[in-house]
Every structure is written in C-alpha cells, then in structure tokens.
Coordinates of C-alpha atoms and ligand atoms in Angstrom, one line a residue:
Chain N
M32 CA 22.8 41.7 1.2
A33 CA 21.5 42.3 -2.3
I34 CA 21.5 44.5 -5.5
K35 CA 18.0 46.1 -5.7
I36 CA 17.0 48.9 -8.2
N37 CA 14.1 50.8 -7.1
D38 CA 11.6 52.7 -9.2
V39 CA 14.7 54.5 -10.8
S40 CA 14.0 56.6 -13.8
F41 CA 16.9 58.5 -15.9
S42 CA 16.8 60.7 -19.0
Y43 CA 19.7 61.9 -21.3
L44 CA 20.1 65.6 -22.2
K45 CA 17.6 66.8 -19.6
K46 CA 15.8 70.2 -20.5
T47 CA 17.1 70.3 -24.2
P48 CA 14.9 69.3 -27.3
N49 CA 16.4 66.1 -27.6
E50 CA 15.3 64.7 -24.2
V51 CA 15.8 60.9 -24.1
K52 CA 14.1 59.5 -21.7
A53 CA 16.2 56.1 -21.1
L54 CA 15.1 54.6 -18.3
D55 CA 11.5 54.5 -16.9
H56 CA 10.3 54.0 -13.2
V57 CA 12.6 50.5 -13.5
S58 CA 12.5 48.3 -10.0
F59 CA 13.8 45.3 -10.0
E60 CA 16.5 42.8 -7.5
I61 CA 20.0 41.3 -9.0
P62 CA 20.3 37.9 -6.9
K63 CA 24.2 38.0 -5.2
G64 CA 26.6 35.0 -6.6
K65 CA 24.3 34.4 -9.6
I66 CA 25.4 35.4 -13.0
T67 CA 22.6 37.6 -14.2
S68 CA 21.9 38.9 -18.0
I69 CA 20.1 42.2 -18.8
I70 CA 18.8 42.0 -22.6
G71 CA 16.7 44.0 -24.4
H72 CA 16.8 46.1 -27.7
T73 CA 19.3 48.4 -28.4
G74 CA 18.5 51.6 -27.1
S75 CA 16.8 49.9 -24.5
G76 CA 18.5 51.4 -21.7
K77 CA 20.9 48.6 -20.8
S78 CA 24.1 50.6 -20.4
T79 CA 22.3 53.2 -18.5
L80 CA 21.1 50.9 -16.1
I81 CA 24.7 49.1 -15.2
Q82 CA 26.5 52.7 -14.8
M83 CA 24.3 53.8 -12.0
L84 CA 24.8 50.6 -10.3
N85 CA 28.7 52.0 -9.7
G86 CA 27.3 55.8 -9.5
L87 CA 28.7 56.7 -13.0
L88 CA 25.4 58.1 -13.6
L89 CA 23.2 58.8 -11.0
P90 CA 18.9 58.1 -11.5
D91 CA 17.2 61.4 -12.0
S92 CA 14.6 59.8 -9.3
G93 CA 14.3 56.3 -7.0
F94 CA 17.3 54.9 -5.8
L95 CA 19.8 51.5 -6.2
E96 CA 21.0 49.4 -3.1
I97 CA 24.0 47.6 -3.6
D98 CA 25.0 45.9 -0.9
D99 CA 25.5 48.4 2.0
F100 CA 26.0 51.4 -0.6
K101 CA 23.2 53.7 -2.0
V102 CA 23.0 55.5 -5.0
T103 CA 20.5 58.5 -5.1
S104 CA 20.0 61.3 -7.3
E105 CA 21.3 63.3 -4.4
K106 CA 25.2 63.8 -5.6
R107 CA 26.2 65.2 -1.8
K108 CA 24.7 61.6 -0.5
N109 CA 27.1 59.4 -2.6
K110 CA 30.1 60.0 -0.5
R111 CA 31.7 56.6 -0.9
I112 CA 31.6 56.6 -4.6
K113 CA 35.1 55.3 -5.5
D114 CA 34.5 52.5 -2.5
L115 CA 31.6 51.7 -4.5
R116 CA 33.5 51.7 -7.9
K117 CA 36.3 49.0 -6.4
H118 CA 33.3 46.8 -5.1
V119 CA 30.6 47.2 -8.3
S120 CA 33.2 47.2 -11.6
I121 CA 31.9 48.0 -15.0
V122 CA 33.8 46.3 -18.3
F123 CA 32.7 48.4 -20.6
Q124 CA 31.5 47.4 -24.4
F125 CA 34.9 47.3 -26.5
P126 CA 37.0 48.3 -23.5
E127 CA 40.2 47.6 -25.7
Y128 CA 39.7 51.2 -26.5
Q129 CA 41.0 51.9 -22.8
L130 CA 44.5 50.4 -22.6
F131 CA 47.3 53.5 -22.5
E132 CA 50.2 52.2 -20.7
E133 CA 53.4 51.7 -22.4
T134 CA 53.4 47.7 -21.4
V135 CA 50.6 45.0 -20.7
E136 CA 51.7 44.5 -17.3
K137 CA 51.3 48.4 -16.2
D138 CA 48.3 48.7 -17.9
V139 CA 46.2 45.9 -15.7
A140 CA 48.3 47.2 -12.8
F141 CA 46.8 51.0 -13.3
G142 CA 43.4 50.4 -11.8
L143 CA 45.2 48.9 -8.5
K144 CA 47.6 51.8 -8.2
N145 CA 44.7 54.2 -8.0
Y146 CA 43.3 52.1 -5.3
G147 CA 46.6 52.8 -3.3
L148 CA 48.3 49.7 -4.1
K149 CA 52.1 50.1 -4.2
E150 CA 53.8 49.9 -7.3
N151 CA 55.6 46.1 -7.0
E152 CA 52.5 45.0 -5.5
S153 CA 50.1 45.9 -8.0
I154 CA 52.4 44.6 -10.8
E155 CA 52.5 41.2 -8.7
K156 CA 48.3 41.2 -8.7
A157 CA 48.5 42.4 -12.2
H158 CA 50.2 39.1 -13.3
L159 CA 47.6 37.3 -11.7
A160 CA 45.1 38.6 -13.2
L161 CA 46.7 38.5 -16.7
K162 CA 47.2 34.7 -15.5
E163 CA 43.4 34.1 -15.2
V164 CA 42.5 35.4 -18.6
G165 CA 44.9 33.0 -20.0
L166 CA 47.9 35.5 -21.1
D167 CA 51.2 34.1 -19.9
K168 CA 54.6 35.7 -19.6
S169 CA 55.2 36.6 -22.5
F170 CA 53.1 39.6 -22.9
Y171 CA 54.1 41.2 -19.2
K172 CA 56.3 43.6 -21.2
R173 CA 54.5 44.0 -24.6
S174 CA 53.0 47.0 -25.7
P175 CA 48.8 46.6 -25.1
F176 CA 49.0 48.5 -28.7
E177 CA 50.3 46.0 -30.6
L178 CA 47.8 42.9 -29.2
S179 CA 45.1 41.2 -31.4
G180 CA 41.6 42.4 -30.8
G181 CA 40.8 39.7 -28.6
E182 CA 44.1 39.8 -26.9
K183 CA 43.7 43.7 -25.9
R184 CA 40.3 42.7 -24.8
R185 CA 41.6 40.0 -22.4
V186 CA 43.8 42.7 -21.1
A187 CA 41.1 45.4 -20.5
I188 CA 39.1 42.9 -18.6
A189 CA 42.5 41.6 -16.7
G190 CA 42.7 45.6 -15.7
I191 CA 39.2 45.2 -14.2
L192 CA 39.3 41.5 -12.8
A193 CA 42.8 43.0 -11.1
I194 CA 40.8 45.2 -8.8
D195 CA 39.0 42.0 -7.4
P196 CA 35.3 43.3 -7.4
E197 CA 32.8 41.8 -5.2
I198 CA 30.3 42.7 -8.4
L199 CA 31.5 42.3 -11.9
I200 CA 29.5 44.2 -14.7
L201 CA 30.3 43.0 -18.4
D202 CA 28.7 45.0 -21.3
E203 CA 28.9 42.6 -24.7
P204 CA 32.0 41.3 -23.6
T205 CA 31.9 38.8 -26.2
A206 CA 31.2 41.8 -29.3
G207 CA 33.5 41.7 -32.1
L208 CA 35.0 38.4 -31.3
D209 CA 35.7 35.0 -32.8
P210 CA 34.0 32.2 -31.3
K211 CA 37.0 31.0 -29.6
G212 CA 37.4 34.1 -27.9
S213 CA 34.3 34.4 -26.9
E214 CA 34.4 31.0 -25.3
L215 CA 37.2 31.8 -23.5
I216 CA 35.4 34.9 -22.0
L217 CA 32.5 32.8 -21.2
N218 CA 34.4 30.3 -19.6
L219 CA 36.4 32.8 -17.7
I220 CA 32.8 34.5 -16.5
K221 CA 31.7 31.3 -15.5
E222 CA 34.9 30.2 -13.2
L223 CA 34.7 33.9 -12.0
N224 CA 31.0 33.0 -10.8
R225 CA 32.1 29.6 -9.5
N226 CA 34.3 31.4 -7.0
G227 CA 31.8 33.7 -5.5
K228 CA 31.6 36.5 -7.9
T229 CA 28.1 38.0 -8.7
I230 CA 28.0 38.6 -12.8
I231 CA 25.9 41.0 -14.4
L232 CA 26.1 40.5 -18.1
V233 CA 24.8 42.7 -21.1
T234 CA 24.4 40.8 -24.4
H235 CA 22.2 40.3 -27.5
D236 CA 23.5 36.5 -27.8
M237 CA 20.3 34.5 -26.9
N238 CA 22.8 31.4 -26.4
I239 CA 24.5 33.5 -23.9
V240 CA 21.5 33.6 -21.8
L241 CA 20.2 30.1 -22.1
N242 CA 23.9 28.8 -21.5
H243 CA 25.6 30.8 -18.8
S244 CA 23.2 32.4 -17.1
D245 CA 20.9 32.3 -14.2
Y246 CA 18.7 34.7 -14.1
V247 CA 17.5 37.4 -16.9
I248 CA 16.3 40.9 -16.6
V249 CA 14.5 42.3 -20.1
L250 CA 14.6 45.6 -20.5
N251 CA 11.6 46.8 -23.5
D252 CA 11.5 50.6 -24.4
S253 CA 13.2 52.1 -21.3
T254 CA 10.9 49.6 -19.0
L255 CA 11.4 46.6 -17.3
S256 CA 8.9 43.9 -19.2
F257 CA 10.5 40.2 -17.6
K258 CA 12.5 39.0 -14.7
G259 CA 13.2 35.6 -14.3
T260 CA 15.1 32.5 -15.2
P261 CA 16.1 31.7 -19.1
S262 CA 13.7 28.8 -19.5
E263 CA 10.9 30.9 -18.1
L264 CA 11.6 33.9 -20.2
F265 CA 11.9 31.5 -23.8
T266 CA 8.9 29.4 -22.6
R267 CA 6.7 32.4 -22.7
D268 CA 5.6 34.5 -25.6
V269 CA 8.6 36.8 -26.2
S270 CA 7.3 38.1 -29.7
N271 CA 7.1 41.8 -28.4
Y272 CA 10.7 41.9 -26.7
S273 CA 12.7 41.7 -29.9
I274 CA 13.9 38.5 -28.8
E275 CA 15.2 35.5 -30.7
I276 CA 14.3 32.2 -29.1
P277 CA 17.8 30.1 -29.1
E278 CA 17.1 27.0 -31.4
L279 CA 18.5 24.5 -28.9
F280 CA 15.6 25.8 -26.8
K281 CA 12.8 25.5 -29.8
F282 CA 13.7 22.3 -30.2
A283 CA 13.6 20.7 -26.9
L284 CA 10.3 22.6 -27.0
L285 CA 9.1 20.9 -29.7
L286 CA 10.3 17.4 -28.4
K287 CA 8.9 18.0 -25.3
E288 CA 5.2 18.7 -27.2
H289 CA 5.2 15.6 -29.1
Q290 CA 5.4 13.7 -25.6
L291 CA 9.1 13.6 -24.9
N292 CA 9.7 13.7 -21.2
I293 CA 12.0 16.5 -21.5
D294 CA 13.1 18.4 -18.0
I295 CA 12.8 22.1 -20.2
E296 CA 14.4 24.1 -17.4
K297 CA 17.3 21.6 -17.2
I298 CA 18.3 22.5 -20.8
K299 CA 21.3 24.8 -21.1
N300 CA 23.2 23.7 -24.0
V301 CA 23.8 20.8 -26.5
D302 CA 24.7 18.0 -24.1
D303 CA 22.2 18.8 -21.4
L304 CA 19.4 17.9 -24.4
I305 CA 21.7 14.7 -25.4
N306 CA 22.0 13.5 -21.7
Q307 CA 18.5 14.0 -21.2
L308 CA 17.5 12.0 -24.7
K309 CA 20.3 9.3 -23.7
E310 CA 18.0 8.8 -20.3
I311 CA 14.8 8.7 -22.0
K312 CA 15.7 5.8 -24.3
Chain Q
M172 CA 32.3 65.1 -15.6
N173 CA 29.5 66.5 -17.4
N174 CA 30.5 70.1 -18.2
L175 CA 31.9 69.0 -21.7
T176 CA 28.6 70.1 -23.1
F177 CA 29.7 73.7 -23.3
G178 CA 29.1 75.5 -26.3
R179 CA 27.5 72.5 -28.2
Y180 CA 25.2 72.8 -30.7
S181 CA 21.3 72.6 -29.3
P182 CA 18.8 72.3 -31.8
F183 CA 16.4 74.7 -30.7
N184 CA 14.2 76.4 -33.2
T185 CA 14.5 80.2 -31.6
C186 CA 14.9 83.3 -33.9
V187 CA 18.5 83.4 -33.2
H188 CA 18.8 79.6 -34.3
R189 CA 16.8 80.6 -37.3
L190 CA 19.5 83.4 -38.3
D191 CA 22.1 83.1 -41.5
P192 CA 24.9 81.7 -40.1
R193 CA 26.6 84.2 -42.2
N194 CA 24.9 87.1 -40.2
K195 CA 25.6 85.7 -37.5
I196 CA 29.5 85.2 -37.8
F197 CA 29.4 88.6 -38.9
M198 CA 27.7 90.1 -35.7
M199 CA 29.6 88.0 -33.6
L200 CA 33.0 89.6 -34.8
L201 CA 31.3 93.3 -34.9
L202 CA 30.7 92.3 -30.9
M203 CA 33.6 91.2 -30.2
V204 CA 35.6 94.7 -31.6
S205 CA 33.2 96.2 -29.7
I206 CA 34.4 94.8 -26.6
F207 CA 38.0 95.6 -27.3
L208 CA 37.1 99.4 -27.9
K209 CA 38.1 100.9 -24.7
V210 CA 37.4 104.6 -23.8
D211 CA 40.2 106.3 -21.2
S212 CA 37.7 106.6 -18.1
W213 CA 37.2 103.0 -16.2
S214 CA 33.7 104.0 -15.1
T215 CA 32.2 104.7 -18.6
T216 CA 34.3 101.7 -20.2
L217 CA 32.4 99.4 -17.5
I218 CA 29.3 100.9 -17.9
L219 CA 29.5 100.4 -21.7
T220 CA 30.9 96.6 -21.4
G221 CA 28.0 96.3 -18.7
F222 CA 25.7 97.2 -21.4
I223 CA 26.9 94.7 -24.0
F224 CA 26.8 92.0 -21.5
L225 CA 22.6 92.9 -20.8
F226 CA 22.3 92.7 -24.0
L227 CA 24.4 89.1 -24.5
V228 CA 22.0 87.7 -21.4
I229 CA 18.7 88.6 -23.4
V230 CA 20.3 87.0 -26.5
M231 CA 21.0 84.0 -24.2
I232 CA 17.7 84.0 -22.8
I233 CA 15.9 84.2 -26.4
S234 CA 18.1 81.3 -27.7
K235 CA 17.3 79.3 -24.5
I236 CA 20.6 78.5 -23.5
R237 CA 21.4 77.5 -20.0
F238 CA 23.3 79.8 -17.6
L239 CA 24.1 76.8 -15.7
D240 CA 26.2 76.1 -19.1
L241 CA 27.7 79.2 -18.9
F242 CA 29.0 79.1 -15.0
K243 CA 30.1 75.5 -15.6
S244 CA 32.4 76.6 -18.6
L245 CA 33.4 79.9 -16.8
S246 CA 34.0 77.5 -13.6
T247 CA 36.9 76.0 -15.4
M248 CA 38.6 79.5 -16.1
W249 CA 38.9 80.3 -12.3
F250 CA 42.7 79.2 -12.4
L251 CA 43.1 81.5 -15.6
I252 CA 41.8 84.4 -13.3
I253 CA 43.6 84.0 -10.6
I254 CA 47.0 84.0 -12.6
L255 CA 45.5 87.5 -14.4
M256 CA 44.6 89.1 -11.0
V257 CA 48.1 87.9 -9.6
I258 CA 49.7 89.3 -12.6
Y259 CA 48.0 92.8 -12.4
V260 CA 48.8 93.3 -9.2
F261 CA 51.7 92.4 -7.9
I262 CA 53.6 93.6 -11.5
P263 CA 54.4 97.5 -11.0
N264 CA 52.7 99.6 -14.3
P265 CA 53.9 102.8 -14.7
S266 CA 50.4 103.6 -16.5
Y267 CA 49.0 103.2 -12.9
N268 CA 48.0 106.5 -11.1
P269 CA 50.1 106.5 -8.1
N270 CA 47.5 108.3 -5.8
H271 CA 45.0 105.2 -6.2
I272 CA 47.5 103.2 -3.6
A273 CA 44.7 100.7 -2.3
F274 CA 46.8 99.1 0.6
Y275 CA 50.4 98.4 1.2
I276 CA 52.3 94.8 1.5
G277 CA 55.3 95.9 2.9
T278 CA 56.5 98.7 0.9
Y279 CA 54.8 97.6 -2.5
G280 CA 51.5 99.3 -3.0
V281 CA 49.0 97.7 -4.2
N282 CA 47.5 99.7 -6.9
Y283 CA 43.5 99.9 -7.5
D284 CA 43.8 100.4 -11.0
A285 CA 45.2 97.0 -11.4
F286 CA 42.3 95.5 -10.2
Y287 CA 40.4 97.4 -12.5
Q288 CA 42.3 96.5 -14.9
S289 CA 42.3 92.7 -14.2
G290 CA 38.8 92.7 -13.3
Y291 CA 38.0 94.5 -16.9
I292 CA 40.1 91.9 -18.6
I293 CA 38.2 88.7 -17.2
F294 CA 35.0 90.8 -17.9
R295 CA 35.9 90.8 -21.6
L296 CA 37.0 87.1 -21.5
I297 CA 33.2 86.2 -20.3
L298 CA 31.8 88.3 -22.7
M299 CA 33.8 86.5 -25.6
V300 CA 33.1 83.1 -24.1
M301 CA 29.5 84.3 -24.1
I302 CA 29.6 85.4 -27.4
T303 CA 31.2 82.2 -29.1
M304 CA 28.8 80.4 -26.6
I305 CA 25.8 81.5 -28.4
L306 CA 27.0 81.5 -31.8
T307 CA 28.1 77.5 -31.6
S308 CA 24.7 76.9 -29.2
T309 CA 22.9 78.2 -32.2
T310 CA 24.3 77.4 -35.2
S311 CA 24.8 73.8 -36.3
P312 CA 28.3 73.0 -37.0
M313 CA 27.3 72.0 -40.9
D314 CA 25.9 76.0 -41.2
L315 CA 29.3 77.1 -39.7
T316 CA 30.9 75.3 -42.3
Y317 CA 28.7 76.7 -45.2
A318 CA 28.8 80.0 -43.8
L319 CA 33.2 80.3 -43.5
E320 CA 33.2 78.3 -46.9
W321 CA 31.0 81.5 -48.3
Y322 CA 33.4 84.1 -46.7
M323 CA 36.2 82.2 -48.1
T324 CA 34.7 82.3 -51.8
P325 CA 36.5 85.3 -52.9
L326 CA 39.7 83.8 -52.2
K327 CA 38.8 81.0 -55.0
L328 CA 39.8 83.8 -57.3
V329 CA 43.5 83.8 -56.0
K330 CA 43.3 79.7 -56.3
F331 CA 42.6 79.4 -52.6
P332 CA 41.3 75.9 -51.9
A333 CA 38.2 77.1 -50.1
H334 CA 36.2 74.3 -50.2
I335 CA 39.0 72.0 -49.1
V336 CA 39.3 74.4 -46.0
A337 CA 36.1 74.2 -45.3
M338 CA 35.5 70.8 -45.7
T339 CA 38.6 70.1 -43.7
L340 CA 36.7 72.5 -41.1
S341 CA 33.6 70.6 -41.2
I342 CA 34.8 67.4 -40.6
A343 CA 36.4 68.8 -37.8
L344 CA 33.8 70.6 -36.6
R345 CA 31.5 67.1 -37.1
F346 CA 33.8 65.3 -34.8
I347 CA 33.5 67.7 -31.9
P348 CA 30.8 66.0 -30.3
T349 CA 31.9 62.5 -31.3
L350 CA 35.1 63.2 -29.5
L351 CA 33.4 64.4 -26.9
D352 CA 30.9 61.4 -26.2
E353 CA 34.1 59.6 -26.5
T354 CA 35.8 61.1 -24.0
Q355 CA 33.1 60.7 -21.6
R356 CA 32.9 57.1 -22.6
I357 CA 37.0 56.8 -21.4
M358 CA 36.4 58.7 -18.8
K359 CA 33.8 56.3 -17.3
A360 CA 35.8 53.5 -18.0
Q361 CA 38.9 54.7 -16.5
A362 CA 37.0 55.9 -13.4
S363 CA 35.6 52.2 -13.1
R364 CA 39.2 52.0 -12.7
G365 CA 39.8 54.4 -10.1
V366 CA 40.6 57.0 -11.7
D367 CA 39.3 60.3 -10.1
F368 CA 39.2 63.3 -12.4
N369 CA 37.7 65.7 -10.0
R370 CA 40.3 65.1 -7.1
G371 CA 43.8 64.7 -6.0
G372 CA 47.0 66.1 -6.4
L373 CA 49.1 67.5 -9.3
F374 CA 50.5 64.1 -10.0
K375 CA 47.8 62.1 -9.9
R376 CA 45.7 64.5 -11.9
V377 CA 48.6 64.3 -14.7
G378 CA 48.3 60.8 -14.4
A379 CA 44.3 60.9 -15.2
I380 CA 44.6 63.2 -17.7
I381 CA 47.4 61.0 -19.5
S382 CA 44.7 58.1 -18.8
L383 CA 42.3 60.0 -20.7
I384 CA 44.4 61.3 -23.6
I385 CA 46.6 58.5 -25.2
P386 CA 43.2 56.4 -25.7
L387 CA 41.2 59.7 -27.1
F388 CA 44.2 60.1 -29.8
V389 CA 44.4 56.2 -30.8
S390 CA 40.7 56.4 -31.2
A391 CA 40.5 59.6 -33.1
I392 CA 43.2 58.7 -35.2
S393 CA 41.2 55.1 -36.1
R394 CA 38.5 56.9 -36.5
S395 CA 39.9 59.4 -38.9
E396 CA 41.5 56.6 -41.2
E397 CA 38.0 54.8 -41.4
L398 CA 36.4 58.2 -42.3
S399 CA 38.7 59.0 -45.5
N400 CA 38.4 55.4 -46.5
A401 CA 35.1 55.7 -46.6
M402 CA 34.9 59.0 -48.3
E403 CA 37.4 57.6 -50.8
A404 CA 35.1 54.6 -51.2
R405 CA 32.2 56.6 -51.8
G406 CA 34.1 58.8 -54.6
Y407 CA 34.8 62.1 -52.7
D408 CA 36.7 64.3 -55.2
P409 CA 37.7 67.6 -53.4
Y410 CA 37.8 69.4 -56.8
A411 CA 34.5 68.3 -58.0
K412 CA 31.6 71.3 -58.3
R413 CA 29.2 70.4 -55.7
S414 CA 25.6 71.2 -54.9
R415 CA 24.1 72.1 -51.7
Y416 CA 20.9 70.6 -49.8
R417 CA 20.1 73.5 -47.6
V418 CA 20.9 77.3 -49.3
L419 CA 21.9 79.9 -47.2
K420 CA 19.1 82.7 -47.2
F421 CA 18.8 86.4 -45.7
H422 CA 16.0 87.2 -44.1
L423 CA 14.0 90.4 -42.7
S424 CA 15.3 89.0 -39.2
D425 CA 18.7 89.0 -40.4
L426 CA 18.5 92.5 -41.3
F427 CA 16.9 93.3 -37.9
A428 CA 19.3 91.6 -36.0
F429 CA 21.8 93.1 -37.9
I430 CA 20.9 96.8 -37.4
I431 CA 20.9 96.2 -33.7
V432 CA 24.4 94.7 -33.4
G433 CA 25.3 97.1 -36.2
A434 CA 24.2 100.0 -34.0
I435 CA 25.6 98.9 -31.0
F436 CA 29.0 98.9 -32.5
A437 CA 28.6 101.9 -34.3
G438 CA 27.8 103.3 -30.9
F439 CA 31.0 102.0 -29.4
L440 CA 33.3 103.0 -32.6
T441 CA 32.1 106.7 -32.3
L442 CA 32.2 107.1 -28.7
R443 CA 35.8 105.7 -29.2
I444 CA 36.9 108.0 -31.6
Y445 CA 35.3 111.0 -29.8
D446 CA 37.0 109.9 -26.6
G447 CA 39.9 112.4 -25.4
Y448 CA 40.4 113.9 -29.2
I449 CA 37.3 116.1 -29.1
I450 CA 35.7 115.9 -25.2
K451 CA 36.3 113.7 -22.9
I452 CA 33.9 110.8 -22.4
D453 CA 32.7 110.2 -18.5
F454 CA 29.3 109.5 -18.3
I455 CA 29.5 109.6 -14.6
Y456 CA 30.7 112.9 -14.7
W457 CA 28.3 114.0 -17.0
I458 CA 25.1 112.5 -15.1
F459 CA 26.2 113.3 -11.6
G460 CA 28.6 116.4 -12.2
A461 CA 30.8 114.8 -9.8
K462 CA 34.2 113.6 -10.1
P463 CA 34.0 109.8 -10.8
L464 CA 35.5 107.6 -8.4
F465 CA 38.0 105.8 -10.7
Ligands
LIG62 N1 25.3 60.2 -23.8 C1 24.3 60.1 -24.2 N2 23.3 61.0 -24.4 C2 22.5 61.6 -25.4 N3 21.8 60.2 -25.4 C3 22.0 58.8 -25.1 C4 23.6 59.2 -24.5 N4 23.8 57.5 -24.1 C5 22.6 56.4 -24.8 N5 21.6 57.9 -24.8 C6 20.0 57.2 -25.1 O1 19.5 56.7 -24.0 C7 18.6 55.7 -24.7 C8 19.1 54.1 -24.1 O2 20.6 54.2 -24.3 P1 21.5 52.8 -23.9 O3 23.2 53.1 -24.1 O4 21.2 52.9 -22.3 O5 20.9 51.5 -24.5 P2 21.3 50.1 -24.7 O6 20.1 49.3 -24.2 O7 22.9 50.0 -24.2 O8 21.7 50.1 -25.9 P3 23.1 49.0 -26.8 O9 22.1 47.6 -27.1 O10 22.7 49.4 -28.1 O11 24.0 49.1 -26.5 C9 19.0 55.4 -26.2 O12 18.3 55.8 -27.0 C10 20.3 56.2 -26.9 O13 20.1 56.8 -27.7
LIG63 MG1 24.7 49.5 -24.5

C-alpha cells in the first residue's frame, strides 16, 4: 500500500480567459509511515495537489492511488469518497477559521459525529484528541472564538486528529505562530508519526524540511522538480527552485569541505552537528 | 460544490463586455419590463416570451457565457419550481376557464390554465436569471457601481449621498467573489471533517449549513474590520471630490444595442396596449385561422 500520484494535471477556471494551470503531468510516490514535506514557491500547486489526495479536487487527467482508494477524473468512479476523507484528512492553512461550535469539545467532536459516532462517544474521543494537542480540561467548555490564535489552531488540529485518519496532511501548520507554538505543533507531528501515521506537510520553512521530514517533494511552476531526502536536496544546486538552504546545513557543508569528517546525511539540527563534532575530537 | 460561480464576472473581451455599463443596466430594465408585459392570449404570450428567450440565448452565445453555468444555477431552483407548481395547480383560481379541466383528483378538477400559469411564471423566472446573469458576467463589479453612481447623480441635488451609497455597493460587490472563495475554502475544510453538503436528510443539511455560515460570518466581519481600518489609514474621506481612472463612454455599438433592445421593448409595449382595447391579439388565430388550443 502506498500513495501514488500518476501523471496528474489540473487547471482552475477551465475554459475561461483566466485559466490557470496548477499541476502539469506530475508523478511521484509518497512513502507510507514517513513524514514527507511538499515545498515550492507560492502558486506552484502544493495546495492543489493535497486537495486531490482526499478527493476535494479531481484531476483533469491522470489519477491518484491512496492505499486501496483511487481518485480519477471521472466523478462517478470516486464512490467511496467519504471513506477516503476519513482515511486521508487535511488540516488546511489557518484552520482556526473553520471553528464554529459553541464549545471547544463540541467543535472537536463535530467530525466524529459526521462519521456516525454517538454524542457521548464522540465527546470522549474529542477529549483524547484535545489532550494530544496539549489542551487540558479547562478548555473543554470554552468558546473556540475566545481562544488565542495558537490555541484555536490546536483545537482545529484536534478536530482532525479525533477522526484518526491514517494519513494526515497539514498545509503550512506553523504559519503565523510564535516559535513556541510552532514547536508544540511540530513535536505533535513527530509524535503522531512515531505512532504510525503518515504525515504530509506543506511548508515554506526549510528548517522544518531539514529537521522534521524524511522525504521531500519540490514542485516548481506546476511540475515536479525534485523528490528525495532533505540532505540530497540541500546538497544539490537549488538556485532555480527558489529555496533557501538552511544556515545550519550550509555550515555543515562548509565544515565538510574543509576536510572535517561529517556525515551530512545525519545532520538534522544543531544537536546532530554538535554530537558529530564531539566525536571527531 | 463548484456551482458557486453563477453570474460571476468572466473577463472575456466580447462586444457585449465592451458595452457601456449604464446602457447595459438600462437595457436590462427594459427587457425585464418586457417580460412582464403579458397579453390576454396564452399562446401569444408564450410566443413573445419565447422570442425574448431566443434573443437572450443569442446574447449569451455572443458573450461566451456557458449554458452549463445557467443550468447549474437553475438546478438549485427546482425546489422553488415544484412549490410554485403545487400552489398553482391545487389552489382554485376563479379566473381559470372552467371548461379547461385536464383531469380530476377526487372531485377536484385540475385546470389546464394552472399549468400554463405556473409554466409561464417559471419561464419568466428563468428569463430573469438569464438577464441578470448576462449583466453580471459581462460587466465588472467596478463598472456596475460606476454606472449605478451615475444613475444616482441627479439625487445629489437633494443631498442624497450618492457616492457613499455607490462606495458601499462597490465594496459589497467587490466582496462577493472573495466571499465565494471563502465559502469554498470553508466547505472544503468542513468536508475534511466529514460534512457532506450534497446529501443527507434535513437535519444533517441544516448542520452542514451552520458549519459553513458561522465561519463565513466570522471571517466576513474580520475582513470588513480590516478593510475599514486600511481605508482609514489611507485617508479615505467619503465627502472628498474624486477623480476616476476609467471614464465611461457611450459608443456607437451602444447605440446599436440600445436600438435592438428598445425595439423589442417598444414592440411588446405596443402589443400590450393594443391587446384587448383595439383588437384581440392572438398570433395562432391570425396565422392558422383556427381557434387556439389554449
Ligand atoms: N480557487 C482558485 N481559483 C483560481 N485559481 C486558483 C485557485 N486556487 C489556486 N489557484 C491558482 O492555482 C495555482 C496553484 O495554486 P496553489 O494554491 O496550489 O499554490 P500553492 O503552491 O499552494 O501556493 P502557496 O504556497 O501560496 O499556498 C496558483 O497560480 C493559484 O493562483
Ligand atoms: Mg497553498
């Protein structure tokens, strides 16, 4: 079982003068059980692509295979779409704008009820999800509208986590959060991945790519231009991808150039580099 | 989920798009009035409205509006259509000809006239949708407000705040596409939480709509706050005299279009005035020399 994107193309506003080609014959695979980052300049088609993974958008041509689901251009053939959405869930950019219930716990339970769970069962699961994102009992009965931005974001993420999808997609989950809030969410993502979830991250932050992902996909002008590991990406010439190599990685490369014995592939954060340097001594 | 595009401005560059928006608004009004001018005979009325229908179809083809969009927007009205049918068919109306009974349900005779009446109303509704669709798909929201402001200029004499009203309108219009995008965004997000906007019983559907409306309101309010702050920060003064980037012009093609629509309107008006007073207008009778079917 895997996630396969097969020669997928998509345009917005088809047959109008404003037609935009968002994806142009894109093919690649996403490994299961790993954290994969999808990066690329703004407007490169990232959000478009992830919406196809749970059938919110259908490709104009080509198809996607997600485990035993298939998303094709023909509407009729995509019958199990609701099951697919339970299997693959998306946390959209700024998900806090989709909260609407009177209380936090009700909002988190909302998705569960849609998938047929009973009221009390869904509230119970909602509490578990809230705990996962680090929100305690005192939040249960509060209105989601009176929370801070970061707390709202966590409630929204809990709403998706509660559904317990096998594949979790997050579109710029740390955009607009302070360092601490970002850290919280990134740790949560790591934890989820450790428990077996496949994670797909859309991000502009190269440090997240380096530090948190196993695999990276680069989209450029609606086409695929790279797939591989972060260290493979950053040791390449990335000048036409509009990507900035993380300072830490540049530094490690520089050390290596000066004949220090550094295993570039294992550098994910400062601690990794420090540990390797210690061993060299 | 994608039928929210109805009537959205689509920036082609056809001759209909290039017409003066003031002219377009006026022609739209003339056509709408024409639709409501009804003559006594059903057959003739239907022929006349059919004529307008054909005219609108041609205009739609010229201005590159897709018929699919029209069908999509009409398909959301089927409920209204059924209700109209039921009301007309089952509520007795003394003006129906008692000899026109189609069939009986129990002892209640369903009158043919009821079908004509409701069919005619639905037909007019469709024509209205077509007319507004042509106007809004071929005219940018900005041009529409310029035109409306122009029509309100005489009111300035009586201290009517024409500019403020026009600005309010233009902001409202400007926000329609944004809100539609926002609606789609929220629908997708809620669909990720298992909301199905297309299926489900009444209760489920109401729940789905609530999950859409509340976030939409929240975001609309925060957007309007941002906008008013931004306008204030840039020194917007509603009473200042302002200049215009684009000046509206009445071209020869406008005159041409106006003559066509004006002729249709004049024709309808004449028929309406003549009907009943001077002669009874019944095309079917004139042409075939036969008594009309209805
Ligand atoms: N609803 C829409 N209607 C029309 N065009 C759209 C729509 N959504 C996206 N596009 C266009 O499609 C292209 C790809 O958009 P997409 O949202 O996939 O980019 P992205 O990679 O997610 O960018 P960002 O990093 O800014 O989020 C862009 O050119 C965008 O303008
Ligand atoms: Mg995006």
